[in-house]
Amino acid sequence: AASILAKVARDRYMDDLAQKYPEYGFEKHKGYGTKAHYAAVDKFGLCPVHRPSFFKKYFEKKNG
């Protein structure tokens, strides 16, 4: 039951983020690293809720 509650809470949080940062499509990918998510980061950069440490390897590979 706890994992279901956690998923529901995360999904609601992602929906809230989608309202605040619509260009990232959080309501669709729910924070998972999909092609669309990376494309949005490439286009708009990181927003305040992104974890730069998560994207470190992505940017190194992309720019490296």
mmCIF file of N, CA and C in Angstrom:
data_model
loop_
_atom_site.group_PDB
_atom_site.id
_atom_site.type_symbol
_atom_site.label_atom_id
_atom_site.label_comp_id
_atom_site.label_asym_id
_atom_site.label_seq_id
_atom_site.Cartn_x
_atom_site.Cartn_y
_atom_site.Cartn_z
ATOM 1 N N ALA A 1 0.821 -1.193 0.000
ATOM 2 C CA ALA A 1 0.000 0.000 0.000
ATOM 3 C C ALA A 1 0.870 1.264 0.000
ATOM 4 N N ALA A 2 1.993 1.211 0.699
ATOM 5 C CA ALA A 2 2.862 2.388 0.786
ATOM 6 C C ALA A 2 3.405 2.769 -0.586
ATOM 7 N N SER A 3 3.749 1.780 -1.401
ATOM 8 C CA SER A 3 4.300 2.100 -2.721
ATOM 9 C C SER A 3 3.243 2.737 -3.614
ATOM 10 N N ILE A 4 2.001 2.331 -3.467
ATOM 11 C CA ILE A 4 0.915 2.930 -4.240
ATOM 12 C C ILE A 4 0.713 4.381 -3.814
ATOM 13 N N LEU A 5 0.719 4.614 -2.514
ATOM 14 C CA LEU A 5 0.561 5.981 -2.011
ATOM 15 C C LEU A 5 1.721 6.870 -2.469
ATOM 16 N N ALA A 6 2.923 6.323 -2.459
ATOM 17 C CA ALA A 6 4.076 7.094 -2.906
ATOM 18 C C ALA A 6 3.954 7.439 -4.383
ATOM 19 N N LYS A 7 3.510 6.489 -5.195
ATOM 20 C CA LYS A 7 3.345 6.738 -6.635
ATOM 21 C C LYS A 7 2.286 7.809 -6.880
ATOM 22 N N VAL A 8 1.179 7.720 -6.179
ATOM 23 C CA VAL A 8 0.112 8.705 -6.337
ATOM 24 C C VAL A 8 0.610 10.094 -5.927
ATOM 25 N N ALA A 9 1.345 10.170 -4.824
ATOM 26 C CA ALA A 9 1.886 11.455 -4.377
ATOM 27 C C ALA A 9 2.870 12.006 -5.402
ATOM 28 N N ARG A 10 3.740 11.157 -5.940
ATOM 29 C CA ARG A 10 4.707 11.594 -6.947
ATOM 30 C C ARG A 10 4.000 12.072 -8.203
ATOM 31 N N ASP A 11 2.989 11.334 -8.656
ATOM 32 C CA ASP A 11 2.244 11.725 -9.853
ATOM 33 C C ASP A 11 1.553 13.075 -9.658
ATOM 34 N N ARG A 12 0.995 13.299 -8.494
ATOM 35 C CA ARG A 12 0.359 14.593 -8.212
ATOM 36 C C ARG A 12 1.393 15.712 -8.205
ATOM 37 N N TYR A 13 2.559 15.437 -7.628
ATOM 38 C CA TYR A 13 3.644 16.412 -7.610
ATOM 39 C C TYR A 13 4.080 16.739 -9.038
ATOM 40 N N MET A 14 4.194 15.736 -9.877
ATOM 41 C CA MET A 14 4.581 15.951 -11.273
ATOM 42 C C MET A 14 3.519 16.773 -12.005
ATOM 43 N N ASP A 15 2.253 16.527 -11.712
ATOM 44 C CA ASP A 15 1.178 17.322 -12.316
ATOM 45 C C ASP A 15 1.273 18.785 -11.870
ATOM 46 N N ASP A 16 1.620 19.005 -10.594
ATOM 47 C CA ASP A 16 1.809 20.375 -10.104
ATOM 48 C C ASP A 16 2.990 21.046 -10.807
ATOM 49 N N LEU A 17 4.078 20.291 -10.970
ATOM 50 C CA LEU A 17 5.239 20.841 -11.676
ATOM 51 C C LEU A 17 4.905 21.164 -13.126
ATOM 52 N N ALA A 18 4.053 20.352 -13.731
ATOM 53 C CA ALA A 18 3.651 20.585 -15.121
ATOM 54 C C ALA A 18 2.923 21.921 -15.258
ATOM 55 N N GLN A 19 2.188 22.305 -14.229
ATOM 56 C CA GLN A 19 1.511 23.603 -14.250
ATOM 57 C C GLN A 19 2.520 24.745 -14.143
ATOM 58 N N LYS A 20 3.538 24.543 -13.343
ATOM 59 C CA LYS A 20 4.545 25.579 -13.105
ATOM 60 C C LYS A 20 5.568 25.663 -14.241
ATOM 61 N N TYR A 21 5.915 24.515 -14.801
ATOM 62 C CA TYR A 21 6.922 24.434 -15.864
ATOM 63 C C TYR A 21 6.362 23.633 -17.049
ATOM 64 N N PRO A 22 5.389 24.164 -17.760
ATOM 65 C CA PRO A 22 4.691 23.389 -18.807
ATOM 66 C C PRO A 22 5.589 22.936 -19.957
ATOM 67 N N GLU A 23 6.676 23.641 -20.200
ATOM 68 C CA GLU A 23 7.535 23.305 -21.330
ATOM 69 C C GLU A 23 8.257 21.967 -21.163
ATOM 70 N N TYR A 24 8.287 21.419 -19.958
ATOM 71 C CA TYR A 24 9.017 20.174 -19.712
ATOM 72 C C TYR A 24 8.159 18.913 -19.819
ATOM 73 N N GLY A 25 6.855 19.034 -19.841
ATOM 74 C CA GLY A 25 5.988 17.868 -20.001
ATOM 75 C C GLY A 25 6.001 16.904 -18.827
ATOM 76 N N PHE A 26 6.182 17.424 -17.617
ATOM 77 C CA PHE A 26 6.236 16.558 -16.439
ATOM 78 C C PHE A 26 4.989 15.677 -16.288
ATOM 79 N N GLU A 27 3.851 16.175 -16.747
ATOM 80 C CA GLU A 27 2.614 15.396 -16.609
ATOM 81 C C GLU A 27 2.638 14.138 -17.472
ATOM 82 N N LYS A 28 3.478 14.124 -18.479
ATOM 83 C CA LYS A 28 3.549 12.970 -19.386
ATOM 84 C C LYS A 28 4.584 11.945 -18.945
ATOM 85 N N HIS A 29 5.783 12.399 -18.609
ATOM 86 C CA HIS A 29 6.853 11.447 -18.294
ATOM 87 C C HIS A 29 7.057 11.225 -16.805
ATOM 88 N N LYS A 30 6.379 12.006 -15.977
ATOM 89 C CA LYS A 30 6.408 11.866 -14.519
ATOM 90 C C LYS A 30 7.821 11.880 -13.940
ATOM 91 N N GLY A 31 8.724 12.579 -14.623
ATOM 92 C CA GLY A 31 10.077 12.719 -14.105
ATOM 93 C C GLY A 31 11.066 11.684 -14.598
ATOM 94 N N TYR A 32 10.595 10.731 -15.388
ATOM 95 C CA TYR A 32 11.512 9.735 -15.933
ATOM 96 C C TYR A 32 12.267 10.327 -17.118
ATOM 97 N N GLY A 33 13.455 9.835 -17.354
ATOM 98 C CA GLY A 33 14.317 10.363 -18.403
ATOM 99 C C GLY A 33 13.948 9.888 -19.791
ATOM 100 N N THR A 34 12.846 10.360 -20.312
ATOM 101 C CA THR A 34 12.410 9.988 -21.654
ATOM 102 C C THR A 34 13.107 10.873 -22.692
ATOM 103 N N LYS A 35 13.002 10.484 -23.947
ATOM 104 C CA LYS A 35 13.568 11.300 -25.021
ATOM 105 C C LYS A 35 12.977 12.701 -25.005
ATOM 106 N N ALA A 36 11.668 12.784 -24.761
ATOM 107 C CA ALA A 36 10.999 14.089 -24.722
ATOM 108 C C ALA A 36 11.526 14.946 -23.572
ATOM 109 N N HIS A 37 11.792 14.309 -22.441
ATOM 110 C CA HIS A 37 12.309 15.041 -21.287
ATOM 111 C C HIS A 37 13.695 15.606 -21.594
ATOM 112 N N TYR A 38 14.569 14.783 -22.143
ATOM 113 C CA TYR A 38 15.908 15.260 -22.493
ATOM 114 C C TYR A 38 15.846 16.336 -23.585
ATOM 115 N N ALA A 39 14.931 16.198 -24.517
ATOM 116 C CA ALA A 39 14.783 17.218 -25.559
ATOM 117 C C ALA A 39 14.371 18.553 -24.951
ATOM 118 N N ALA A 40 13.483 18.526 -23.964
ATOM 119 C CA ALA A 40 13.062 19.758 -23.297
ATOM 120 C C ALA A 40 14.227 20.383 -22.528
ATOM 121 N N VAL A 41 15.026 19.556 -21.881
ATOM 122 C CA VAL A 41 16.190 20.072 -21.159
ATOM 123 C C VAL A 41 17.183 20.678 -22.144
ATOM 124 N N ASP A 42 17.369 20.027 -23.284
ATOM 125 C CA ASP A 42 18.260 20.581 -24.301
ATOM 126 C C ASP A 42 17.769 21.936 -24.789
ATOM 127 N N LYS A 43 16.469 22.069 -24.939
ATOM 128 C CA LYS A 43 15.896 23.299 -25.478
ATOM 129 C C LYS A 43 15.816 24.420 -24.442
ATOM 130 N N PHE A 44 15.408 24.076 -23.211
ATOM 131 C CA PHE A 44 15.123 25.092 -22.194
ATOM 132 C C PHE A 44 16.131 25.141 -21.047
ATOM 133 N N GLY A 45 17.038 24.179 -20.993
ATOM 134 C CA GLY A 45 17.954 24.098 -19.859
ATOM 135 C C GLY A 45 17.264 23.469 -18.657
ATOM 136 N N LEU A 46 17.965 23.422 -17.560
ATOM 137 C CA LEU A 46 17.396 22.855 -16.340
ATOM 138 C C LEU A 46 16.522 23.888 -15.650
ATOM 139 N N CYS A 47 15.446 23.433 -15.050
ATOM 140 C CA CYS A 47 14.615 24.323 -14.242
ATOM 141 C C CYS A 47 15.000 24.107 -12.773
ATOM 142 N N PRO A 48 14.509 24.921 -11.864
ATOM 143 C CA PRO A 48 14.925 24.821 -10.459
ATOM 144 C C PRO A 48 14.668 23.470 -9.790
ATOM 145 N N VAL A 49 13.750 22.671 -10.300
ATOM 146 C CA VAL A 49 13.474 21.383 -9.657
ATOM 147 C C VAL A 49 14.329 20.249 -10.213
ATOM 148 N N HIS A 50 15.035 20.488 -11.301
ATOM 149 C CA HIS A 50 15.927 19.463 -11.828
ATOM 150 C C HIS A 50 17.139 19.310 -10.906
ATOM 151 N N ARG A 51 17.638 18.081 -10.840
ATOM 152 C CA ARG A 51 18.847 17.816 -10.058
ATOM 153 C C ARG A 51 20.047 17.852 -11.006
ATOM 154 N N PRO A 52 20.867 18.879 -10.908
ATOM 155 C CA PRO A 52 22.028 18.965 -11.796
ATOM 156 C C PRO A 52 22.930 17.734 -11.728
ATOM 157 N N SER A 53 23.042 17.121 -10.553
ATOM 158 C CA SER A 53 23.894 15.939 -10.428
ATOM 159 C C SER A 53 23.369 14.786 -11.289
ATOM 160 N N PHE A 54 22.060 14.707 -11.467
ATOM 161 C CA PHE A 54 21.473 13.664 -12.306
ATOM 162 C C PHE A 54 21.854 13.876 -13.770
ATOM 163 N N PHE A 55 21.935 15.115 -14.189
ATOM 164 C CA PHE A 55 22.206 15.442 -15.592
ATOM 165 C C PHE A 55 23.695 15.593 -15.893
ATOM 166 N N LYS A 56 24.540 15.486 -14.893
ATOM 167 C CA LYS A 56 25.975 15.697 -15.086
ATOM 168 C C LYS A 56 26.534 14.799 -16.193
ATOM 169 N N LYS A 57 26.282 13.502 -16.108
ATOM 170 C CA LYS A 57 26.801 12.576 -17.123
ATOM 171 C C LYS A 57 26.189 12.849 -18.487
ATOM 172 N N TYR A 58 24.924 13.201 -18.503
ATOM 173 C CA TYR A 58 24.258 13.503 -19.781
ATOM 174 C C TYR A 58 24.950 14.676 -20.467
ATOM 175 N N PHE A 59 25.199 15.749 -19.734
ATOM 176 C CA PHE A 59 25.841 16.917 -20.321
ATOM 177 C C PHE A 59 27.295 16.636 -20.702
ATOM 178 N N GLU A 60 27.983 15.837 -19.885
ATOM 179 C CA GLU A 60 29.366 15.476 -20.229
ATOM 180 C C GLU A 60 29.407 14.691 -21.537
ATOM 181 N N LYS A 61 28.503 13.742 -21.670
ATOM 182 C CA LYS A 61 28.458 12.916 -22.879
ATOM 183 C C LYS A 61 28.076 13.768 -24.098
ATOM 184 N N LYS A 62 27.110 14.636 -23.902
ATOM 185 C CA LYS A 62 26.619 15.473 -24.986
ATOM 186 C C LYS A 62 27.672 16.485 -25.451
ATOM 187 N N ASN A 63 28.391 17.055 -24.498
ATOM 188 C CA ASN A 63 29.355 18.097 -24.818
ATOM 189 C C ASN A 63 30.780 17.570 -24.951
ATOM 190 N N GLY A 64 30.955 16.294 -24.664
ATOM 191 C CA GLY A 64 32.281 15.764 -24.569
ATOM 192 C C GLY A 64 32.935 15.214 -25.717
#
